[in-house]
Short mmCIF file of C-alpha atoms (C1' of nucleotides) in Angstrom, two decimals:
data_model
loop_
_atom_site.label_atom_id
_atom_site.label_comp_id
_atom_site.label_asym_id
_atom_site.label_seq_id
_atom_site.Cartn_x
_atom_site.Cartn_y
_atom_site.Cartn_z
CA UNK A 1147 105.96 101.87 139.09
CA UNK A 1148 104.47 102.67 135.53
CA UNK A 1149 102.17 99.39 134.49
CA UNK A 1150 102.33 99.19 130.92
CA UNK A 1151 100.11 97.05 128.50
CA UNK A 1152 101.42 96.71 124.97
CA UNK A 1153 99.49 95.46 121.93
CA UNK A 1154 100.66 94.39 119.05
CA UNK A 1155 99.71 91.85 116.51
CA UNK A 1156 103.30 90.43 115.49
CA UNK A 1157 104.06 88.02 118.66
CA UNK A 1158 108.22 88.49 117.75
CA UNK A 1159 107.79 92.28 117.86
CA UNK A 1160 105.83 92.40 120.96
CA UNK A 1161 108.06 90.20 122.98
CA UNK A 1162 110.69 92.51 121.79
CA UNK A 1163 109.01 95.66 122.79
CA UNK A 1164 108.56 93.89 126.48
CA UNK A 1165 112.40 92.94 126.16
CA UNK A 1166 113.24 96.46 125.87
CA UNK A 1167 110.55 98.14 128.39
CA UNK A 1168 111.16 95.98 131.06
CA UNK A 1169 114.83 96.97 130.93
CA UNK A 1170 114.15 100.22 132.98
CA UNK A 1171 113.63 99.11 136.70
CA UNK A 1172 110.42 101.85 136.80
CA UNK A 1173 108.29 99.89 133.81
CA UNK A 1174 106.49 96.58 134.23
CA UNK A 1175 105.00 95.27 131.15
CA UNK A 1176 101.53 93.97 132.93
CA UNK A 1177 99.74 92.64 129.76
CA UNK A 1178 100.26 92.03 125.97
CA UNK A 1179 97.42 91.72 123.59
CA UNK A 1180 97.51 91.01 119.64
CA UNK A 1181 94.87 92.96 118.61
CA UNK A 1182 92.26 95.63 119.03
CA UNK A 1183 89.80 93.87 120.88
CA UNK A 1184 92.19 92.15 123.36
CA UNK A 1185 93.34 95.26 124.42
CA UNK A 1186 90.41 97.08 125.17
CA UNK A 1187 89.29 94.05 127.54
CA UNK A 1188 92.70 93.64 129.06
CA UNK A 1189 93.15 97.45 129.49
CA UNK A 1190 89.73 97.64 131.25
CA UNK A 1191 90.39 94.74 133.38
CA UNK A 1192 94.37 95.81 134.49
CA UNK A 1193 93.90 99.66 133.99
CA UNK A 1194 97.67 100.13 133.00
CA UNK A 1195 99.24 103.50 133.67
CA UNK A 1196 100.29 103.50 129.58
CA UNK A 1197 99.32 101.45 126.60
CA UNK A 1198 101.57 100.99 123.92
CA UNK A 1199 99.75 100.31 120.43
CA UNK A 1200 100.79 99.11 117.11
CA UNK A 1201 97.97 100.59 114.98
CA UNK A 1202 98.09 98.16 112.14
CA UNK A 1203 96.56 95.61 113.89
CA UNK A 1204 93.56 93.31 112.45
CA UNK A 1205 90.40 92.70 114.38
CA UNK A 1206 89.77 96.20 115.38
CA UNK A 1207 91.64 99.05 113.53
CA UNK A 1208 94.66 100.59 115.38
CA UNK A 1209 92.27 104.08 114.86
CA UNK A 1210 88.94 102.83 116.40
CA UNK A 1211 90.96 100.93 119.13
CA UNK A 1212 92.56 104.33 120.49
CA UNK A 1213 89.06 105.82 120.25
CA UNK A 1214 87.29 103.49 122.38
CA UNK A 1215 90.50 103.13 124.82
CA UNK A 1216 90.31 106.96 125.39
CA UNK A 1217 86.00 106.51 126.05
CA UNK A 1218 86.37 103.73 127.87
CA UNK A 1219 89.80 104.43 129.95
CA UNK A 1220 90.35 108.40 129.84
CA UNK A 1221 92.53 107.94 132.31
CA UNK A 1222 95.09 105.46 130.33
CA UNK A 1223 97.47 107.09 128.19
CA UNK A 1224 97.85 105.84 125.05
CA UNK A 1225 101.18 105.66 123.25
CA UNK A 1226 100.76 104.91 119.04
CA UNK A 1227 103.25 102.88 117.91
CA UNK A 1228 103.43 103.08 113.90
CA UNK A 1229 105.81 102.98 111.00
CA UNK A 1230 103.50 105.07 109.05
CA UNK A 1231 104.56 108.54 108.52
CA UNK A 1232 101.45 110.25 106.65
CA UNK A 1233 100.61 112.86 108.58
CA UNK A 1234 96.59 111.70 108.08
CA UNK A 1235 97.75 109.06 110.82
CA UNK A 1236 99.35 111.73 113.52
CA UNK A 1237 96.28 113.86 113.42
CA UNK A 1238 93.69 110.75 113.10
CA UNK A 1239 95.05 109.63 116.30
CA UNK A 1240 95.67 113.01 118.03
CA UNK A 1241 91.85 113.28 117.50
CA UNK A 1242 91.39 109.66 118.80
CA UNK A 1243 93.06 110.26 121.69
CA UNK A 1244 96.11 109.59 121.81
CA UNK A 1245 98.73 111.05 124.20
CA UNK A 1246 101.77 110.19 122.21
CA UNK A 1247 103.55 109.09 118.86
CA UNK A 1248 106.49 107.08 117.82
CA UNK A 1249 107.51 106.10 114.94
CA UNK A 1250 108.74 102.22 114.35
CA UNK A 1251 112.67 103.82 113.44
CA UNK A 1252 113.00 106.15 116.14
CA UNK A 1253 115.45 105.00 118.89
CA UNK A 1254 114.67 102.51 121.10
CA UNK A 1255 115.25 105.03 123.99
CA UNK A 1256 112.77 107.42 122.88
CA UNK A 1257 110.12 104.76 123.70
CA UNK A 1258 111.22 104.28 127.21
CA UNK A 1259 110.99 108.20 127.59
CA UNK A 1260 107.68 108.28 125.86
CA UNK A 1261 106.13 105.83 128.58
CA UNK A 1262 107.71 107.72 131.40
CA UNK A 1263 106.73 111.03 129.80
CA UNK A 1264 102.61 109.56 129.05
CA UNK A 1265 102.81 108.22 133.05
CA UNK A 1266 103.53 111.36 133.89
CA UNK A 1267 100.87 112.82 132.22
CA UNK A 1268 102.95 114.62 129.81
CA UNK A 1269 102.46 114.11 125.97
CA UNK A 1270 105.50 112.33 123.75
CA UNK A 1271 105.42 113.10 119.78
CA UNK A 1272 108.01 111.81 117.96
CA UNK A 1273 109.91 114.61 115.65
CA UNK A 1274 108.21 114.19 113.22
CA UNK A 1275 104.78 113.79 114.28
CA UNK A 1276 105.56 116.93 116.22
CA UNK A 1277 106.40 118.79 113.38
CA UNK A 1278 103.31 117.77 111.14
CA UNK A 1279 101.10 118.83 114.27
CA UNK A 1280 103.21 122.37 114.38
CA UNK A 1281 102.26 122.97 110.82
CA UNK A 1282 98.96 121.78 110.99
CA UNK A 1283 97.80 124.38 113.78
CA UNK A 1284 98.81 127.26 110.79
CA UNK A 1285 95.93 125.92 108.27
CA UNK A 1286 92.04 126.33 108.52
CA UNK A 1287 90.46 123.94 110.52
CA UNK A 1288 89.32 122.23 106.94
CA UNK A 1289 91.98 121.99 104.71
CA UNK A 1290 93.96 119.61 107.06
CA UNK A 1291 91.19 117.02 106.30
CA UNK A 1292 91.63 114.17 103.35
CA UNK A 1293 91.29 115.68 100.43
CA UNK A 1294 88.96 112.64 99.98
CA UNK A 1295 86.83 114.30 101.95
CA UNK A 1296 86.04 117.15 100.35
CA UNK A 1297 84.71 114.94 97.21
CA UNK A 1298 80.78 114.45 97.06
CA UNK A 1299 78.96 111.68 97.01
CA UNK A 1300 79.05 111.16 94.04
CA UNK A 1301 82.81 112.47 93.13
CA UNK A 1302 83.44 109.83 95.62
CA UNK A 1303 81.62 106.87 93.85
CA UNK A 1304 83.34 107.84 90.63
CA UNK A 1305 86.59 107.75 92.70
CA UNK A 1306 86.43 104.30 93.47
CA UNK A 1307 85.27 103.36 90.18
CA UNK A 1308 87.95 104.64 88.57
CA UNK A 1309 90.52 103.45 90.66
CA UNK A 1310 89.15 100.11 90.07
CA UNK A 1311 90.16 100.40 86.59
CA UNK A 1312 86.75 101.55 84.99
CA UNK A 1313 86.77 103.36 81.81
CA UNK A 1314 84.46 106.68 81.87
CA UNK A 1315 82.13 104.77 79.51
CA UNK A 1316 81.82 101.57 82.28
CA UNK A 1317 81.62 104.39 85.02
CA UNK A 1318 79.12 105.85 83.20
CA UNK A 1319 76.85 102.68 82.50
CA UNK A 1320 77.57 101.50 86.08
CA UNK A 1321 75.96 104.82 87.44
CA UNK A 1322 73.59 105.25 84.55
CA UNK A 1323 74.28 108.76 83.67
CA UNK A 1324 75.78 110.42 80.65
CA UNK A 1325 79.44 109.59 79.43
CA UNK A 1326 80.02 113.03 79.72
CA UNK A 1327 78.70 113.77 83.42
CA UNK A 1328 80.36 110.54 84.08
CA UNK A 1329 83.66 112.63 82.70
CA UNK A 1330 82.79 115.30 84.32
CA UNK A 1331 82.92 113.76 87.76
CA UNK A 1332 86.12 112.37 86.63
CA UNK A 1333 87.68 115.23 85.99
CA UNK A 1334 86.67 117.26 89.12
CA UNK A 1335 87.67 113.96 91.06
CA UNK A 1336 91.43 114.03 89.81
CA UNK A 1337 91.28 118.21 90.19
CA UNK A 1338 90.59 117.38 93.74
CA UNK A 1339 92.66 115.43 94.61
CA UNK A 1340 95.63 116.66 92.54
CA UNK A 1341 96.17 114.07 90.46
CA UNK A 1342 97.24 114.37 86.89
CA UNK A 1343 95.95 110.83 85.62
CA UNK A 1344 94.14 107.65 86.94
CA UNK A 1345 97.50 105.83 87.44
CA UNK A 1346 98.54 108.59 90.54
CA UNK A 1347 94.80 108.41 91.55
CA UNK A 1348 95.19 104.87 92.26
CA UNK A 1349 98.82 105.71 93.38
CA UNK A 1350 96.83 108.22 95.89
CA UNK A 1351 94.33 105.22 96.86
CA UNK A 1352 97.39 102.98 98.09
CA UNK A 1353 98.97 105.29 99.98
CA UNK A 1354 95.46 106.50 101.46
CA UNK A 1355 94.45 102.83 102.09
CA UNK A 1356 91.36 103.87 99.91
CA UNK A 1357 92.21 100.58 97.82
CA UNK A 1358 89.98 98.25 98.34
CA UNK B 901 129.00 80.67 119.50
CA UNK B 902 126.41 82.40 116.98
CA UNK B 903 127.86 85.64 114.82
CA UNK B 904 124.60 87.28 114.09
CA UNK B 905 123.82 90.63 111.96
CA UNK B 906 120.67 92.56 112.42
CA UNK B 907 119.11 94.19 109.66
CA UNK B 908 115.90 95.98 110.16
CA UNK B 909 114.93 99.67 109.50
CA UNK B 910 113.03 100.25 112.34
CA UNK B 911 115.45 100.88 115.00
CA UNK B 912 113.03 100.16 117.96
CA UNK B 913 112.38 96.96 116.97
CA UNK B 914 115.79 96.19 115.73
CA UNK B 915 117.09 96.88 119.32
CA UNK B 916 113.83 94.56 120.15
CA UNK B 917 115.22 91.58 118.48
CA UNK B 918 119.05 92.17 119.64
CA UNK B 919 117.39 92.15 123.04
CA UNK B 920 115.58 89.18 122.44
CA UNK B 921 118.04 87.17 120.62
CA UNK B 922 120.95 88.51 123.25
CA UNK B 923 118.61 86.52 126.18
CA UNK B 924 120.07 82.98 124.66
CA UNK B 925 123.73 82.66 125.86
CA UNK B 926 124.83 80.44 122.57
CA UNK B 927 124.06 83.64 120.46
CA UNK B 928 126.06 87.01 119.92
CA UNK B 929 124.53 89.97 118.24
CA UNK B 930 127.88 91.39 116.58
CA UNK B 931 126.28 94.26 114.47
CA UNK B 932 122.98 96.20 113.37
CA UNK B 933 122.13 97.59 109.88
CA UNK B 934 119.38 99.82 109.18
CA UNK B 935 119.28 99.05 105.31
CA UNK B 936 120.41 96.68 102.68
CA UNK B 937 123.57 98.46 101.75
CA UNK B 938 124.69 98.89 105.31
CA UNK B 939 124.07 95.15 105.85
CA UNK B 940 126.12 94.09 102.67
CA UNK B 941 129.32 96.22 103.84
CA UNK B 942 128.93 94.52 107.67
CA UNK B 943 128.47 91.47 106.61
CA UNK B 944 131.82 91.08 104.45
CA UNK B 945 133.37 92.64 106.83
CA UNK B 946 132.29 90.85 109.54
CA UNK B 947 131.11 87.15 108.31
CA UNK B 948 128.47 86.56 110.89
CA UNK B 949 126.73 83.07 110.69
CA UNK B 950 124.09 84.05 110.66
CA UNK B 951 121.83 87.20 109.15
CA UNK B 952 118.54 88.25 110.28
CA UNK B 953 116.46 90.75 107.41
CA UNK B 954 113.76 92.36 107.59
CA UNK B 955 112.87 92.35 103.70
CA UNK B 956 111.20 96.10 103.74
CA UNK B 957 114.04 97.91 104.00
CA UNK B 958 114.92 101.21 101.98
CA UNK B 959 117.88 101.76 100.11
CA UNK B 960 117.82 98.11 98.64
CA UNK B 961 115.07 96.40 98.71
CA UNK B 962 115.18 93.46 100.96
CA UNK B 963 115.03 90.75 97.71
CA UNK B 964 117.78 92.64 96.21
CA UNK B 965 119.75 92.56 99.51
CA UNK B 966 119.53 88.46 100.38
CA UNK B 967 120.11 87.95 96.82
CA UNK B 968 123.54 89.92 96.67
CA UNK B 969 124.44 88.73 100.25
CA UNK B 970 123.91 85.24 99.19
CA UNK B 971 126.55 85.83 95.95
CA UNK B 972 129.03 87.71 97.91
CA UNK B 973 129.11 85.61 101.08
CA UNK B 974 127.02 82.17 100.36
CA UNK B 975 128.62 80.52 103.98
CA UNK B 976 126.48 83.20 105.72
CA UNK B 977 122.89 81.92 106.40
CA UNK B 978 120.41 84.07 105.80
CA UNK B 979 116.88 84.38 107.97
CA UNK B 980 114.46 86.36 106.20
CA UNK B 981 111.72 87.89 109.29
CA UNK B 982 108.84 89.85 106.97
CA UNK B 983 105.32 90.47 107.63
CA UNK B 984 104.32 89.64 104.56
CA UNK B 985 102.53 86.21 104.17
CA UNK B 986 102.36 86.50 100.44
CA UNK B 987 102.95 83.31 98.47
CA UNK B 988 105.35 85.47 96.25
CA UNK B 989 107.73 86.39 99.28
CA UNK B 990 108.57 82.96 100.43
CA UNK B 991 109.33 81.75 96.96
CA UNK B 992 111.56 85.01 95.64
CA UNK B 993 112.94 84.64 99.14
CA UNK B 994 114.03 81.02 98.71
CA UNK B 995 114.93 81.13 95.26
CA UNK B 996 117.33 84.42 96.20
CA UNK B 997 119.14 82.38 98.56
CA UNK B 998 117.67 82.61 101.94
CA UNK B 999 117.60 79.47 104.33
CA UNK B 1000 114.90 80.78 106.56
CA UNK B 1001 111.57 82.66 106.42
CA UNK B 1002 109.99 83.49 109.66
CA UNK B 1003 106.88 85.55 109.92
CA UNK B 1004 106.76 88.97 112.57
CA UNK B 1005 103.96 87.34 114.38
CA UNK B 1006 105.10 83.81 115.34
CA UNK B 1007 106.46 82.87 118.37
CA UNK B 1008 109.57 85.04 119.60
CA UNK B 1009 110.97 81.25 120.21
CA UNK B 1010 111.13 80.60 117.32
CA UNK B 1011 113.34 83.61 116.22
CA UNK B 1012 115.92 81.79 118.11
CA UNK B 1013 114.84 78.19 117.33
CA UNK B 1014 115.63 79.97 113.15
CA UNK B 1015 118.76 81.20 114.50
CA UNK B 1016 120.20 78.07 115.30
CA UNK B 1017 118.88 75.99 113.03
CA UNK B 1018 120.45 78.12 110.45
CA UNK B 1019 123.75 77.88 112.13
CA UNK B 1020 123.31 74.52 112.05
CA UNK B 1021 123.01 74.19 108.42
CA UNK B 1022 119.20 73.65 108.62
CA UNK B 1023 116.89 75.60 107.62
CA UNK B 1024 113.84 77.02 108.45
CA UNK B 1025 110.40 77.96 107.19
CA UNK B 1026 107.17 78.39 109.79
CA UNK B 1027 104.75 76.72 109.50
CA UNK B 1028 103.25 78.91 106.86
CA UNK B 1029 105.82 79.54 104.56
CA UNK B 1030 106.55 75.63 104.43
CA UNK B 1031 103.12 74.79 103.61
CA UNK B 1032 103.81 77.72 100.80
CA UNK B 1033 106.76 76.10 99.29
CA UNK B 1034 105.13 72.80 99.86
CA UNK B 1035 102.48 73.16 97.58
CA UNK B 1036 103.83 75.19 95.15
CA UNK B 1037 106.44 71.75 94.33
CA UNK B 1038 102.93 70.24 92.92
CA UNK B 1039 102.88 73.26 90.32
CA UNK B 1040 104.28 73.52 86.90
CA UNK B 1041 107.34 75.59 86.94
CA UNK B 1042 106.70 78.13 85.42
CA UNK B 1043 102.91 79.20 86.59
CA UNK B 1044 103.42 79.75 89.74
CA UNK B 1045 106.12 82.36 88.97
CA UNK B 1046 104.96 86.38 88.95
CA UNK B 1047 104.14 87.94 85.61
CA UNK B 1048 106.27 90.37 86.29
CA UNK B 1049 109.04 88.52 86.03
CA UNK B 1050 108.36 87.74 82.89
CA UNK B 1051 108.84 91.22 81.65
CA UNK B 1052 112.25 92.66 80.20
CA UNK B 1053 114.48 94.81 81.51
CA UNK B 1054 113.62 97.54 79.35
CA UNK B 1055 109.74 96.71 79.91
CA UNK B 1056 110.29 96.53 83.76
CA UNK B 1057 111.95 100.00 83.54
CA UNK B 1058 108.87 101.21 81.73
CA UNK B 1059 106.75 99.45 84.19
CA UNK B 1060 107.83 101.52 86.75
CA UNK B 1061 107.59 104.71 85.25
CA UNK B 1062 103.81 104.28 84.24
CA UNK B 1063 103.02 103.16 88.25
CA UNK B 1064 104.82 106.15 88.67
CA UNK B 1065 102.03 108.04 86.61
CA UNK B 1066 104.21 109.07 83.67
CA UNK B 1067 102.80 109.61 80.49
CA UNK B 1068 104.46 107.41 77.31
CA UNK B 1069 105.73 110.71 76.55
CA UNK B 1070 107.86 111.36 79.47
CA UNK B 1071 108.88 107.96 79.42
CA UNK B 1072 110.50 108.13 76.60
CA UNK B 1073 112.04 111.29 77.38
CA UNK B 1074 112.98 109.69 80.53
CA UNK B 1075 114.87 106.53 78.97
CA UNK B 1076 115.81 108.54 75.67
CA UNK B 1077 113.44 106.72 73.34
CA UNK B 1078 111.08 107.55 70.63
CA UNK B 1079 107.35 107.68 71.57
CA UNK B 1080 106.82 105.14 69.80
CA UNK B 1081 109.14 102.29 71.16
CA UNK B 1082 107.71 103.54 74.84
CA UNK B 1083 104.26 103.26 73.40
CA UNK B 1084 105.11 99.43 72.37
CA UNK B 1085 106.94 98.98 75.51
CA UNK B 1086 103.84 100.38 77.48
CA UNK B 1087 101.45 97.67 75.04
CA UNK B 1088 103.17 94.98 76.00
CA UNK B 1089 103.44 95.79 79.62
CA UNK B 1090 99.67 95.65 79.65
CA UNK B 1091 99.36 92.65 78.01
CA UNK B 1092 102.05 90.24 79.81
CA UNK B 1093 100.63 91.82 83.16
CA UNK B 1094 96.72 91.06 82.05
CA UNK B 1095 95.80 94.32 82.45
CA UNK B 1096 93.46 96.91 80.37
CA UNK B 1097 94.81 100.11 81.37
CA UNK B 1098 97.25 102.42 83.39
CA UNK B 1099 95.04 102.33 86.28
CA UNK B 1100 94.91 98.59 86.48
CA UNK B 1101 98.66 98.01 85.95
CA UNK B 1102 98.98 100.07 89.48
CA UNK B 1103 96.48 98.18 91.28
CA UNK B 1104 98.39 95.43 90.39
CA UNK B 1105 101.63 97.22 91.49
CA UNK B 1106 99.99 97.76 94.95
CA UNK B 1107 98.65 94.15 95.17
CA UNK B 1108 102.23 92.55 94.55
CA UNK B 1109 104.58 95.44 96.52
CA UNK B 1110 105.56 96.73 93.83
CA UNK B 1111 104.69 100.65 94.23
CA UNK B 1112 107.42 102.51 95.69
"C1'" DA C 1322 124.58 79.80 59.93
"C1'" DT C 1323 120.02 80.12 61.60
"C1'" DC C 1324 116.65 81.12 64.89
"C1'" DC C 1325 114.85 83.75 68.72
"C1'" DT C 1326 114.42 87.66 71.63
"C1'" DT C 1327 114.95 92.30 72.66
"C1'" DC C 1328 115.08 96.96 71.62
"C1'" DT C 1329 114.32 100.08 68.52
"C1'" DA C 1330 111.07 102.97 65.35
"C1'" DG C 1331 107.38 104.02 62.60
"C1'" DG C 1332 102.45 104.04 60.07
"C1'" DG C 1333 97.75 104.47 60.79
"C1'" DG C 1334 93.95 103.95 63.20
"C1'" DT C 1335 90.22 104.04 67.16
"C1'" DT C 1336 89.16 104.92 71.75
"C1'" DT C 1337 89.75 107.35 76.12
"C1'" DA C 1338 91.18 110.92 78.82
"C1'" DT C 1339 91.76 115.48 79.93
"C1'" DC C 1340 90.31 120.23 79.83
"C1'" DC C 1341 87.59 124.07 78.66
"C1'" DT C 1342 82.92 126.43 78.63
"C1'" DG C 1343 78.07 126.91 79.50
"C1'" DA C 1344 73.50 125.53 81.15
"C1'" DT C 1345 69.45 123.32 83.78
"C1'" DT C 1346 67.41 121.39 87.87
"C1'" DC C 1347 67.18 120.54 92.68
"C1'" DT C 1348 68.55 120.94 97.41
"C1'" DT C 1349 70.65 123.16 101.11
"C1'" DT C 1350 72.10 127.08 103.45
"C1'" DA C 1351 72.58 131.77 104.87
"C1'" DT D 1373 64.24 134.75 99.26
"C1'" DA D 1374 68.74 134.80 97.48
"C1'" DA D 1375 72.93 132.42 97.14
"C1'" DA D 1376 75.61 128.39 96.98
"C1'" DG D 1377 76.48 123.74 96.09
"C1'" DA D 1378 75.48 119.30 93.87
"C1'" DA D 1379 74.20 116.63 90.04
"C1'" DT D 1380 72.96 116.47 85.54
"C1'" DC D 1381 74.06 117.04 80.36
"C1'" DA D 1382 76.38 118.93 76.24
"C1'" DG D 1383 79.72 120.99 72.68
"C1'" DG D 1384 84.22 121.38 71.23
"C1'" DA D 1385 88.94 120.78 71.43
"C1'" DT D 1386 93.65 118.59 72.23
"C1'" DA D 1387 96.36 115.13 74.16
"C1'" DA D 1388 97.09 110.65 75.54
"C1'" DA D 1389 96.26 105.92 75.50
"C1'" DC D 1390 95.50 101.83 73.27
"C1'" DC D 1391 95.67 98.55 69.29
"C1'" DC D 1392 96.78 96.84 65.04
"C1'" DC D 1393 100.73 96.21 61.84
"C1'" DT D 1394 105.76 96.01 59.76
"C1'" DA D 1395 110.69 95.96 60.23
"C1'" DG D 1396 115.68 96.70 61.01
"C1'" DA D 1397 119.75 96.03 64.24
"C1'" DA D 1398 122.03 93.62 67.79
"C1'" DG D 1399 122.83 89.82 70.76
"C1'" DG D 1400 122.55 85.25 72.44
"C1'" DA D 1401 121.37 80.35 71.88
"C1'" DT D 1402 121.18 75.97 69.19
#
DNA sequence: ATCCTTCTAGGGGTTTATCCTGATTCTTTA
DNA sequence: TAAAGAATCAGGATAAACCCCTAGAAGGAT
């Protein structure tokens, strides 16, 4: 019998995913929990063979959740349950922890496999996810990383200056340097990050979550 | 006996819902869709009573989708389930033609408690959207209504193309204009939308769902 | 018929952004 | 210690963005 525990902030959605798991005669859903902390408490308490997590949940992020699951529980395997597809969000998690991951608009049967392949201590990645992980291995241990990342401190200030609509002058007067360091920061910031303008930086922001 | 059509993009927790909606014995899932366009076509061909949409769909954007379903088939009653508990939503939701606005994270009763209602004639708004629509009746008509909307067609157009970090001079190019009538088209984009600059125009793209 | 809006286009201007190069100072790293 | 990176500033250039303005053509509304 594989225990599962499933978290997941929207109540319909998690009642659904318990609908569908507790279909297959081998699964008992043993706990539900709407967010981050809930989980971690509830998983400690019921150590469930699986745990099935939505990682855009509020309270704790679905990304520091996983982490602590896999400190606290090593021996849980945890399943991330996402519709994102950037492939920052297979390898974040990968790195947290995480045993397996399905996307939201896979088939439903793929999850029931996924728990049954995480029970038995196998590993489940979606087609996708499996593919960005494949092509990942072929690239320097660096370049995987954010882009973001590989701004400076101060690239990074500029960065969210600008994408908080700041002119180079107002960047430059908020940081009290020159207009034309201030421009220069600017311009290594977008040649980082590949960006031809501010409109895709903040475009890049968005779909990084960098937008605060 | 309750026709209903599912329309959700994520195909786990479409077959979630169908699952949990299948559990009341008054109500018959008769079809899925995994976008707007699919749901259109099923739901003239079918004539469910009621439709279920998930309004972040691909394809056609879920707005798009209850407004046209609405037009072509105004008997069917249409449940709009989002996760999105901006004011905006309920009111473009409502004012498309939807009877129904129920948020992912309520109670999975009340998906079903919606569902009948609807096929009922009712309608029916949680708690949240209610209190949305509620106090938006003590508002002039026009404020409470999206700047965006106030833009043209021809200004919306551009709208998009600058969130899409085009320059005025590929917009034109783009839409077959001179550089000039993008450049006023750009202007007054800014200035109906409140905003100084490129970068500000996309934060406000992000802020109302806007960036595709 | 007249008014209003939209779309179109342009003139002419200032400000900002983007893109080079080169250089100094300081810190960190090999 | 030498090399590399980070932060600073500047000159010089082109392109783009932004901000005024006027104005004609087309269409709908009153």
């Amino acid at each position: 019998m594989i225990s599962v525990l499933i978290a997941d902030d929207h109540t319909i959605l998690r009642h659904g995913l318990v609908s569908l798991l507790s279909k297959d005669e081998n699964i008992r859903v043993v706990a539900e929990a709407a967010d981050g902390v809930e989980a971690i408490k509830k998983a400690l308490e019921l150590k469930p063979t699986v745990i099935v997590i939505d990682i855009s949940m509020p309270e704790m992020n679905g990304m520091e959740a996983v982490k602590r699951l896999h400190e606290q529980l090593p021996e849980a395997k945890v399943l991330v349950l996402t519709m994102h597809e950037e492939q920052e969000y297979v390898i974040h998690m990968v790195r947290a922890g995480a045993s397996g991951y399905l996307l939201k608009d896979s088939a439903s049967d793929e999850l029931i496999d996924a728990v049954k392949a995480l029970a038995e201590g196998k590993t489940y990645f979606s087609q996708y996810a499996a593919s960005v992980l494949a092509t990942q291995y072929n690239k320097p241990a660096e370049s995987w990383q954010d882009p973001y990342k590989n701004l400076t401190n101060r690239e990074r200030e500029v960065f969210h200056l600008i994408i908080e609509g700041k002119t180079t002058k107002e960047i430059a007067r908020s940081l009290d340097i020159s207009v034309k360091t201030a421009e220069n920061h600017r311009g290594k910031v977008l040649d980082k990050l590949d960006v031809a303008n501010a409109a895709e930086l903040v475009r890049y922001a968005a779909k990084h979550h960098l937008l605060m």
